[in-house]
mmCIF file of N, CA and C in Angstrom:
data_model
loop_
_atom_site.group_PDB
_atom_site.id
_atom_site.type_symbol
_atom_site.label_atom_id
_atom_site.label_comp_id
_atom_site.label_asym_id
_atom_site.label_seq_id
_atom_site.Cartn_x
_atom_site.Cartn_y
_atom_site.Cartn_z
ATOM 1 N N MET A 1 78.133 63.714 101.462
ATOM 2 C CA MET A 1 79.565 63.727 101.714
ATOM 3 C C MET A 1 79.865 64.873 102.676
ATOM 4 N N SER A 2 80.672 64.607 103.677
ATOM 5 C CA SER A 2 80.949 65.635 104.673
ATOM 6 C C SER A 2 82.021 66.596 104.162
ATOM 7 N N ILE A 3 82.054 67.773 104.766
ATOM 8 C CA ILE A 3 83.027 68.789 104.362
ATOM 9 C C ILE A 3 84.441 68.325 104.668
ATOM 10 N N ALA A 4 84.629 67.653 105.809
ATOM 11 C CA ALA A 4 85.973 67.163 106.151
ATOM 12 C C ALA A 4 86.461 66.170 105.109
ATOM 13 N N ARG A 5 85.583 65.309 104.637
ATOM 14 C CA ARG A 5 85.989 64.342 103.613
ATOM 15 C C ARG A 5 86.321 65.052 102.307
ATOM 16 N N LEU A 6 85.565 66.078 101.970
ATOM 17 C CA LEU A 6 85.878 66.834 100.763
ATOM 18 C C LEU A 6 87.206 67.554 100.910
ATOM 19 N N TYR A 7 87.422 68.155 102.077
ATOM 20 C CA TYR A 7 88.648 68.924 102.273
ATOM 21 C C TYR A 7 89.868 68.019 102.290
ATOM 22 N N GLU A 8 89.756 66.878 102.985
ATOM 23 C CA GLU A 8 90.890 65.981 103.083
ATOM 24 C C GLU A 8 91.017 65.087 101.852
ATOM 25 N N GLY A 9 89.976 65.042 101.047
ATOM 26 C CA GLY A 9 90.038 64.276 99.815
ATOM 27 C C GLY A 9 90.956 64.942 98.811
ATOM 28 N N ARG A 10 91.365 64.193 97.836
ATOM 29 C CA ARG A 10 92.329 64.723 96.869
ATOM 30 C C ARG A 10 91.677 65.670 95.871
ATOM 31 N N LYS A 11 90.393 65.460 95.575
ATOM 32 C CA LYS A 11 89.728 66.260 94.548
ATOM 33 C C LYS A 11 88.999 67.460 95.133
ATOM 34 N N GLY A 12 88.231 67.239 96.180
ATOM 35 C CA GLY A 12 87.323 68.264 96.679
ATOM 36 C C GLY A 12 87.996 69.448 97.324
ATOM 37 N N SER A 13 89.147 69.244 97.965
ATOM 38 C CA SER A 13 89.767 70.343 98.690
ATOM 39 C C SER A 13 90.171 71.465 97.744
ATOM 40 N N GLY A 14 90.706 71.122 96.606
ATOM 41 C CA GLY A 14 91.106 72.144 95.645
ATOM 42 C C GLY A 14 89.918 72.905 95.097
ATOM 43 N N ILE A 15 88.818 72.204 94.872
ATOM 44 C CA ILE A 15 87.614 72.846 94.348
ATOM 45 C C ILE A 15 87.047 73.823 95.363
ATOM 46 N N ILE A 16 86.930 73.384 96.625
ATOM 47 C CA ILE A 16 86.379 74.258 97.658
ATOM 48 C C ILE A 16 87.306 75.438 97.902
ATOM 49 N N PHE A 17 88.617 75.190 98.009
ATOM 50 C CA PHE A 17 89.562 76.270 98.274
ATOM 51 C C PHE A 17 89.581 77.268 97.125
ATOM 52 N N THR A 18 89.541 76.786 95.892
ATOM 53 C CA THR A 18 89.502 77.681 94.739
ATOM 54 C C THR A 18 88.233 78.511 94.748
ATOM 55 N N GLY A 19 87.123 77.909 95.163
ATOM 56 C CA GLY A 19 85.870 78.660 95.278
ATOM 57 C C GLY A 19 85.982 79.795 96.270
ATOM 58 N N PHE A 20 86.567 79.525 97.441
ATOM 59 C CA PHE A 20 86.761 80.587 98.429
ATOM 60 C C PHE A 20 87.690 81.662 97.890
ATOM 61 N N LEU A 21 88.765 81.256 97.236
ATOM 62 C CA LEU A 21 89.725 82.211 96.695
ATOM 63 C C LEU A 21 89.070 83.111 95.661
ATOM 64 N N LEU A 22 88.323 82.522 94.732
ATOM 65 C CA LEU A 22 87.670 83.318 93.700
ATOM 66 C C LEU A 22 86.583 84.212 94.277
ATOM 67 N N LEU A 23 85.830 83.690 95.229
ATOM 68 C CA LEU A 23 84.753 84.475 95.827
ATOM 69 C C LEU A 23 85.294 85.702 96.541
ATOM 70 N N PHE A 24 86.192 85.495 97.487
ATOM 71 C CA PHE A 24 86.684 86.612 98.283
ATOM 72 C C PHE A 24 87.697 87.458 97.518
ATOM 73 N N GLY A 25 88.516 86.825 96.680
ATOM 74 C CA GLY A 25 89.467 87.584 95.879
ATOM 75 C C GLY A 25 88.767 88.468 94.866
ATOM 76 N N GLY A 26 87.754 87.925 94.195
ATOM 77 C CA GLY A 26 86.983 88.725 93.240
ATOM 78 C C GLY A 26 86.242 89.851 93.922
ATOM 79 N N LEU A 27 85.712 89.583 95.102
ATOM 80 C CA LEU A 27 85.026 90.629 95.857
ATOM 81 C C LEU A 27 86.006 91.733 96.246
ATOM 82 N N GLY A 28 87.191 91.349 96.704
ATOM 83 C CA GLY A 28 88.206 92.350 97.047
ATOM 84 C C GLY A 28 88.634 93.153 95.833
ATOM 85 N N TYR A 29 88.759 92.502 94.690
ATOM 86 C CA TYR A 29 89.140 93.195 93.459
ATOM 87 C C TYR A 29 88.056 94.185 93.045
ATOM 88 N N LEU A 30 86.784 93.771 93.165
ATOM 89 C CA LEU A 30 85.683 94.661 92.802
ATOM 90 C C LEU A 30 85.560 95.845 93.750
ATOM 91 N N LEU A 31 85.961 95.654 94.996
ATOM 92 C CA LEU A 31 85.885 96.740 95.968
ATOM 93 C C LEU A 31 87.063 97.697 95.858
ATOM 94 N N GLY A 32 87.967 97.453 94.929
ATOM 95 C CA GLY A 32 89.038 98.397 94.666
ATOM 96 C C GLY A 32 90.373 98.055 95.297
ATOM 97 N N PHE A 33 90.537 96.829 95.776
ATOM 98 C CA PHE A 33 91.811 96.456 96.379
ATOM 99 C C PHE A 33 92.832 96.025 95.330
ATOM 100 N N ASP A 34 92.450 96.080 94.064
ATOM 101 C CA ASP A 34 93.310 95.659 92.957
ATOM 102 C C ASP A 34 93.782 94.227 93.170
ATOM 103 N N TYR A 35 95.046 93.963 92.920
ATOM 104 C CA TYR A 35 95.527 92.587 93.022
ATOM 105 C C TYR A 35 95.741 92.152 94.463
ATOM 106 N N ALA A 36 95.781 93.103 95.387
ATOM 107 C CA ALA A 36 95.848 92.737 96.805
ATOM 108 C C ALA A 36 94.571 92.016 97.224
ATOM 109 N N GLY A 37 93.485 92.230 96.491
ATOM 110 C CA GLY A 37 92.234 91.535 96.781
ATOM 111 C C GLY A 37 92.382 90.036 96.673
ATOM 112 N N TRP A 38 93.213 89.576 95.744
ATOM 113 C CA TRP A 38 93.431 88.138 95.614
ATOM 114 C C TRP A 38 94.194 87.598 96.818
ATOM 115 N N LEU A 39 95.144 88.390 97.335
ATOM 116 C CA LEU A 39 95.865 87.956 98.534
ATOM 117 C C LEU A 39 94.953 87.953 99.747
ATOM 118 N N ILE A 40 94.083 88.955 99.833
ATOM 119 C CA ILE A 40 93.099 88.994 100.914
ATOM 120 C C ILE A 40 92.178 87.781 100.795
ATOM 121 N N GLY A 41 91.742 87.476 99.587
ATOM 122 C CA GLY A 41 90.890 86.312 99.361
ATOM 123 C C GLY A 41 91.579 85.011 99.736
ATOM 124 N N LEU A 42 92.863 84.924 99.442
ATOM 125 C CA LEU A 42 93.624 83.732 99.808
ATOM 126 C C LEU A 42 93.652 83.561 101.324
ATOM 127 N N GLY A 43 93.904 84.660 102.032
ATOM 128 C CA GLY A 43 93.909 84.609 103.497
ATOM 129 C C GLY A 43 92.556 84.227 104.059
ATOM 130 N N ILE A 44 91.496 84.819 103.531
ATOM 131 C CA ILE A 44 90.148 84.500 104.002
ATOM 132 C C ILE A 44 89.798 83.057 103.655
ATOM 133 N N GLY A 45 90.245 82.590 102.498
ATOM 134 C CA GLY A 45 90.003 81.196 102.117
ATOM 135 C C GLY A 45 90.658 80.221 103.084
ATOM 136 N N PHE A 46 91.909 80.515 103.470
ATOM 137 C CA PHE A 46 92.585 79.667 104.450
ATOM 138 C C PHE A 46 91.848 79.665 105.781
ATOM 139 N N ILE A 47 91.440 80.857 106.233
ATOM 140 C CA ILE A 47 90.729 80.964 107.508
ATOM 141 C C ILE A 47 89.403 80.221 107.444
ATOM 142 N N ALA A 48 88.663 80.392 106.350
ATOM 143 C CA ALA A 48 87.364 79.732 106.218
ATOM 144 C C ALA A 48 87.517 78.213 106.215
ATOM 145 N N MET A 49 88.520 77.693 105.519
ATOM 146 C CA MET A 49 88.710 76.249 105.494
ATOM 147 C C MET A 49 89.137 75.730 106.862
ATOM 148 N N ALA A 50 89.960 76.504 107.583
ATOM 149 C CA ALA A 50 90.355 76.085 108.928
ATOM 150 C C ALA A 50 89.143 76.030 109.850
ATOM 151 N N VAL A 51 88.274 77.036 109.749
ATOM 152 C CA VAL A 51 87.062 77.055 110.574
ATOM 153 C C VAL A 51 86.172 75.866 110.236
ATOM 154 N N LEU A 52 86.004 75.572 108.956
ATOM 155 C CA LEU A 52 85.184 74.429 108.565
ATOM 156 C C LEU A 52 85.769 73.109 109.064
ATOM 157 N N ARG A 53 87.083 72.969 109.011
ATOM 158 C CA ARG A 53 87.711 71.732 109.492
ATOM 159 C C ARG A 53 87.552 71.585 110.996
ATOM 160 N N ILE A 54 87.738 72.670 111.742
ATOM 161 C CA ILE A 54 87.580 72.608 113.198
ATOM 162 C C ILE A 54 86.143 72.266 113.548
ATOM 163 N N TYR A 55 85.193 72.908 112.871
ATOM 164 C CA TYR A 55 83.780 72.642 113.142
ATOM 165 C C TYR A 55 83.424 71.201 112.796
ATOM 166 N N GLU A 56 83.941 70.718 111.673
ATOM 167 C CA GLU A 56 83.652 69.342 111.260
ATOM 168 C C GLU A 56 84.236 68.343 112.255
ATOM 169 N N LYS A 57 85.448 68.578 112.721
ATOM 170 C CA LYS A 57 86.040 67.673 113.709
ATOM 171 C C LYS A 57 85.247 67.706 115.006
ATOM 172 N N HIS A 58 84.744 68.869 115.377
ATOM 173 C CA HIS A 58 83.901 68.990 116.566
ATOM 174 C C HIS A 58 82.623 68.175 116.384
ATOM 175 N N MET A 59 82.020 68.258 115.211
ATOM 176 C CA MET A 59 80.796 67.514 114.938
ATOM 177 C C MET A 59 81.071 66.011 114.831
ATOM 178 N N LEU A 60 82.248 65.631 114.324
ATOM 179 C CA LEU A 60 82.587 64.210 114.254
ATOM 180 C C LEU A 60 82.670 63.616 115.655
ATOM 181 N N GLY A 61 83.117 64.419 116.613
ATOM 182 C CA GLY A 61 83.147 63.964 117.995
ATOM 183 C C GLY A 61 81.751 63.695 118.529
ATOM 184 N N LYS A 62 80.764 64.385 117.971
ATOM 185 C CA LYS A 62 79.372 64.195 118.375
ATOM 186 C C LYS A 62 78.626 63.266 117.417
ATOM 187 N N LYS A 63 79.365 62.625 116.509
ATOM 188 C CA LYS A 63 78.790 61.680 115.539
ATOM 189 C C LYS A 63 77.814 62.352 114.581
ATOM 190 N N LYS A 64 78.086 63.602 114.253
ATOM 191 C CA LYS A 64 77.258 64.307 113.275
ATOM 192 C C LYS A 64 78.163 64.760 112.141
ATOM 193 N N HIS A 65 77.584 64.953 110.985
ATOM 194 C CA HIS A 65 78.336 65.397 109.820
ATOM 195 C C HIS A 65 77.633 66.582 109.189
ATOM 196 N N LEU A 66 78.426 67.413 108.550
ATOM 197 C CA LEU A 66 77.850 68.478 107.736
ATOM 198 C C LEU A 66 77.582 67.880 106.367
ATOM 199 N N GLU A 67 76.352 67.645 106.058
ATOM 200 C CA GLU A 67 76.000 67.007 104.788
ATOM 201 C C GLU A 67 75.439 68.042 103.827
ATOM 202 N N PHE A 68 75.690 67.808 102.564
ATOM 203 C CA PHE A 68 75.073 68.641 101.531
ATOM 204 C C PHE A 68 74.914 67.857 100.265
#
């Protein structure tokens, strides 16, 4: 299943976005940013998903998919 399909799908996008939020937010919290770490994680999660969508659309133009 491609990342674009997961992101645009109803189920997968929330799972992937929550993973980014928890990963970067928890890291920010552990590094001492307190609750601002969750906001930083949210921002990084949005940026990461945007980058993945742009890359996936670029690969779709070349008839390739990011598979996992």
